[in-house]
Amino acid sequence: MPPAAPLVYMERLELIRNVCRDEALRNLSHTAVSKFVLDRIFVCDKHKILFCQTPKVGNTQWKKVLIVLNGAFPSIEEIPENVVHDHEKNGLPRLSSFSKVGIEKRLKTYFKFFIVRDPFERLISAFKDKFVHNPRFEPWYRHEIAPGIIRKYRKNRTETRGIQFEDFVRYLGDPNHRWLDLQFGDHIIHWVTYVELCAPCEIKYSVIGHHETLEEDAPYILREAGIDHLVSYPTIPPGITVYNRTKVQRYFLGISKRDIRRLYARFEGDFKLFGYQKPDFLLN
């Protein structure tokens, strides 16, 4: 890798610092470092690493890397799938499980990172994974969460189909979405903003990885964290992380400009903080 490579990572952090200082975006970029945020951050004390989980951005693989580093399993291949997300069995403590002093010490001194991807593409991925295919068999998304969204947000009341992407977009773009969020509990982690998950203006992260450039970013993160000699990130199938504008257009087809604009208004902080282009092809 050329020596100039770290520049892109420095620029990402610089962009976050600048956007965090922008008063006009304050409401979209700042959040409290609450228990909700501390619950998202996984701890590897042995190597002094904190990883903030941003679902639908290839996080399962990073969790596996940390599980191996913590010594619960000898290699990534040997971790059973059902253990990765079972927080009783995987030996991955959350930052919220430590004392106030322990939390502050780790936030100050540990290597901290998380991964982002284009915000709208992440929402499409969350929708497909939770409401359409649901490979993990979590019936509550379809049977409890979807009907709640449909009841409140479906435009055409006579339409009896299961949840559509449009219903999901209208829910997420509603300035009063919190009312439903409270009922849905922690399941909202799959679609709330990166700001709400990881508090990037409050916590000074060491590296931000981008899903779109994960092939370069993953090895860089392992090197920077000083663990590249111990683990490697599982092979990334080619083409899987590339931004797919056609897919985004297809999903948003037929959704009103007003609803898309409201959705963008909610996720604008994520677009700006992480340098993703405003999807003007959807908004105009």
PDB file of N, CA, C and O in Angstrom, residues 195-221:
ATOM      1  N   VAL A 195     -25.175   8.679  13.730  1.00  0.00           N
ATOM      2  CA  VAL A 195     -25.020   9.642  14.831  1.00  0.00           C
ATOM      3  C   VAL A 195     -25.630   9.070  16.108  1.00  0.00           C
ATOM      4  O   VAL A 195     -24.998   9.078  17.176  1.00  0.00           O
ATOM      5  N   GLU A 196     -26.856   8.553  16.000  1.00  0.00           N
ATOM      6  CA  GLU A 196     -27.540   8.006  17.178  1.00  0.00           C
ATOM      7  C   GLU A 196     -26.873   6.745  17.702  1.00  0.00           C
ATOM      8  O   GLU A 196     -26.930   6.453  18.890  1.00  0.00           O
ATOM      9  N   LEU A 197     -26.250   5.975  16.816  1.00  0.00           N
ATOM     10  CA  LEU A 197     -25.619   4.715  17.224  1.00  0.00           C
ATOM     11  C   LEU A 197     -24.265   4.946  17.881  1.00  0.00           C
ATOM     12  O   LEU A 197     -23.937   4.314  18.876  1.00  0.00           O
ATOM     13  N   CYS A 198     -23.445   5.823  17.294  1.00  0.00           N
ATOM     14  CA  CYS A 198     -22.027   5.877  17.659  1.00  0.00           C
ATOM     15  C   CYS A 198     -21.522   7.220  18.176  1.00  0.00           C
ATOM     16  O   CYS A 198     -20.365   7.330  18.577  1.00  0.00           O
ATOM     17  N   ALA A 199     -22.369   8.263  18.149  1.00  0.00           N
ATOM     18  CA  ALA A 199     -21.987   9.580  18.679  1.00  0.00           C
ATOM     19  C   ALA A 199     -20.627  10.079  18.176  1.00  0.00           C
ATOM     20  O   ALA A 199     -19.731  10.368  18.969  1.00  0.00           O
ATOM     21  N   PRO A 200     -20.463  10.195  16.848  1.00  0.00           N
ATOM     22  CA  PRO A 200     -19.143  10.550  16.306  1.00  0.00           C
ATOM     23  C   PRO A 200     -18.671  11.966  16.633  1.00  0.00           C
ATOM     24  O   PRO A 200     -17.482  12.252  16.516  1.00  0.00           O
ATOM     25  N   CYS A 201     -19.577  12.848  17.045  1.00  0.00           N
ATOM     26  CA  CYS A 201     -19.127  14.193  17.439  1.00  0.00           C
ATOM     27  C   CYS A 201     -18.694  14.229  18.902  1.00  0.00           C
ATOM     28  O   CYS A 201     -17.966  15.130  19.316  1.00  0.00           O
ATOM     29  N   GLU A 202     -19.156  13.267  19.681  1.00  0.00           N
ATOM     30  CA  GLU A 202     -18.830  13.246  21.109  1.00  0.00           C
ATOM     31  C   GLU A 202     -17.645  12.336  21.416  1.00  0.00           C
ATOM     32  O   GLU A 202     -16.869  12.588  22.335  1.00  0.00           O
ATOM     33  N   ILE A 203     -17.527  11.261  20.642  1.00  0.00           N
ATOM     34  CA  ILE A 203     -16.451  10.294  20.863  1.00  0.00           C
ATOM     35  C   ILE A 203     -15.432  10.474  19.751  1.00  0.00           C
ATOM     36  O   ILE A 203     -15.783  10.522  18.582  1.00  0.00           O
ATOM     37  N   LYS A 204     -14.173  10.608  20.126  1.00  0.00           N
ATOM     38  CA  LYS A 204     -13.126  10.866  19.135  1.00  0.00           C
ATOM     39  C   LYS A 204     -12.604   9.541  18.587  1.00  0.00           C
ATOM     40  O   LYS A 204     -11.738   8.905  19.176  1.00  0.00           O
ATOM     41  N   TYR A 205     -13.180   9.113  17.464  1.00  0.00           N
ATOM     42  CA  TYR A 205     -12.797   7.825  16.876  1.00  0.00           C
ATOM     43  C   TYR A 205     -11.429   7.912  16.209  1.00  0.00           C
ATOM     44  O   TYR A 205     -11.041   8.969  15.712  1.00  0.00           O
ATOM     45  N   SER A 206     -10.730   6.784  16.195  1.00  0.00           N
ATOM     46  CA  SER A 206      -9.386   6.730  15.607  1.00  0.00           C
ATOM     47  C   SER A 206      -9.454   6.556  14.097  1.00  0.00           C
ATOM     48  O   SER A 206      -8.657   7.140  13.360  1.00  0.00           O
ATOM     49  N   VAL A 207     -10.364   5.715  13.641  1.00  0.00           N
ATOM     50  CA  VAL A 207     -10.519   5.445  12.204  1.00  0.00           C
ATOM     51  C   VAL A 207     -11.993   5.231  11.900  1.00  0.00           C
ATOM     52  O   VAL A 207     -12.714   4.610  12.680  1.00  0.00           O
ATOM     53  N   ILE A 208     -12.432   5.753  10.763  1.00  0.00           N
ATOM     54  CA  ILE A 208     -13.760   5.439  10.233  1.00  0.00           C
ATOM     55  C   ILE A 208     -13.543   4.654   8.950  1.00  0.00           C
ATOM     56  O   ILE A 208     -12.895   5.138   8.019  1.00  0.00           O
ATOM     57  N   GLY A 209     -14.070   3.449   8.902  1.00  0.00           N
ATOM     58  CA  GLY A 209     -13.968   2.662   7.680  1.00  0.00           C
ATOM     59  C   GLY A 209     -15.196   2.879   6.818  1.00  0.00           C
ATOM     60  O   GLY A 209     -16.271   3.190   7.329  1.00  0.00           O
ATOM     61  N   HIS A 210     -15.029   2.760   5.496  1.00  0.00           N
ATOM     62  CA  HIS A 210     -16.166   2.854   4.575  1.00  0.00           C
ATOM     63  C   HIS A 210     -16.401   1.489   3.937  1.00  0.00           C
ATOM     64  O   HIS A 210     -15.467   0.883   3.411  1.00  0.00           O
ATOM     65  N   HIS A 211     -17.639   1.043   3.988  1.00  0.00           N
ATOM     66  CA  HIS A 211     -18.037  -0.231   3.388  1.00  0.00           C
ATOM     67  C   HIS A 211     -17.612  -0.295   1.917  1.00  0.00           C
ATOM     68  O   HIS A 211     -17.170  -1.335   1.435  1.00  0.00           O
ATOM     69  N   GLU A 212     -17.729   0.841   1.237  1.00  0.00           N
ATOM     70  CA  GLU A 212     -17.439   0.892  -0.200  1.00  0.00           C
ATOM     71  C   GLU A 212     -15.962   0.636  -0.508  1.00  0.00           C
ATOM     72  O   GLU A 212     -15.614   0.232  -1.612  1.00  0.00           O
ATOM     73  N   THR A 213     -15.093   0.912   0.450  1.00  0.00           N
ATOM     74  CA  THR A 213     -13.651   0.695   0.239  1.00  0.00           C
ATOM     75  C   THR A 213     -13.098  -0.273   1.283  1.00  0.00           C
ATOM     76  O   THR A 213     -11.941  -0.177   1.689  1.00  0.00           O
ATOM     77  N   LEU A 214     -13.933  -1.206   1.705  1.00  0.00           N
ATOM     78  CA  LEU A 214     -13.559  -2.104   2.799  1.00  0.00           C
ATOM     79  C   LEU A 214     -12.321  -2.939   2.490  1.00  0.00           C
ATOM     80  O   LEU A 214     -11.547  -3.272   3.380  1.00  0.00           O
ATOM     81  N   GLU A 215     -12.112  -3.251   1.205  1.00  0.00           N
ATOM     82  CA  GLU A 215     -10.943  -4.069   0.853  1.00  0.00           C
ATOM     83  C   GLU A 215      -9.635  -3.392   1.259  1.00  0.00           C
ATOM     84  O   GLU A 215      -8.685  -4.054   1.651  1.00  0.00           O
ATOM     85  N   GLU A 216      -9.597  -2.048   1.188  1.00  0.00           N
ATOM     86  CA  GLU A 216      -8.408  -1.325   1.661  1.00  0.00           C
ATOM     87  C   GLU A 216      -8.549  -0.990   3.148  1.00  0.00           C
ATOM     88  O   GLU A 216      -7.578  -1.004   3.896  1.00  0.00           O
ATOM     89  N   ASP A 217      -9.773  -0.643   3.548  1.00  0.00           N
ATOM     90  CA  ASP A 217      -9.975  -0.144   4.916  1.00  0.00           C
ATOM     91  C   ASP A 217      -9.784  -1.218   5.979  1.00  0.00           C
ATOM     92  O   ASP A 217      -9.229  -0.945   7.052  1.00  0.00           O
ATOM     93  N   ALA A 218     -10.253  -2.447   5.708  1.00  0.00           N
ATOM     94  CA  ALA A 218     -10.144  -3.498   6.724  1.00  0.00           C
ATOM     95  C   ALA A 218      -8.679  -3.778   7.105  1.00  0.00           C
ATOM     96  O   ALA A 218      -8.342  -3.745   8.294  1.00  0.00           O
ATOM     97  N   PRO A 219      -7.795  -3.997   6.124  1.00  0.00           N
ATOM     98  CA  PRO A 219      -6.388  -4.217   6.506  1.00  0.00           C
ATOM     99  C   PRO A 219      -5.779  -3.006   7.210  1.00  0.00           C
ATOM    100  O   PRO A 219      -4.962  -3.163   8.130  1.00  0.00           O
ATOM    101  N   TYR A 220      -6.173  -1.803   6.789  1.00  0.00           N
ATOM    102  CA  TYR A 220      -5.647  -0.588   7.428  1.00  0.00           C
ATOM    103  C   TYR A 220      -6.060  -0.537   8.901  1.00  0.00           C
ATOM    104  O   TYR A 220      -5.243  -0.223   9.784  1.00  0.00           O
ATOM    105  N   ILE A 221      -7.337  -0.844   9.170  1.00  0.00           N
ATOM    106  CA  ILE A 221      -7.827  -0.827  10.557  1.00  0.00           C
ATOM    107  C   ILE A 221      -7.063  -1.846  11.407  1.00  0.00           C
ATOM    108  O   ILE A 221      -6.634  -1.545  12.522  1.00  0.00           O
TER     109      ILE A 221
END
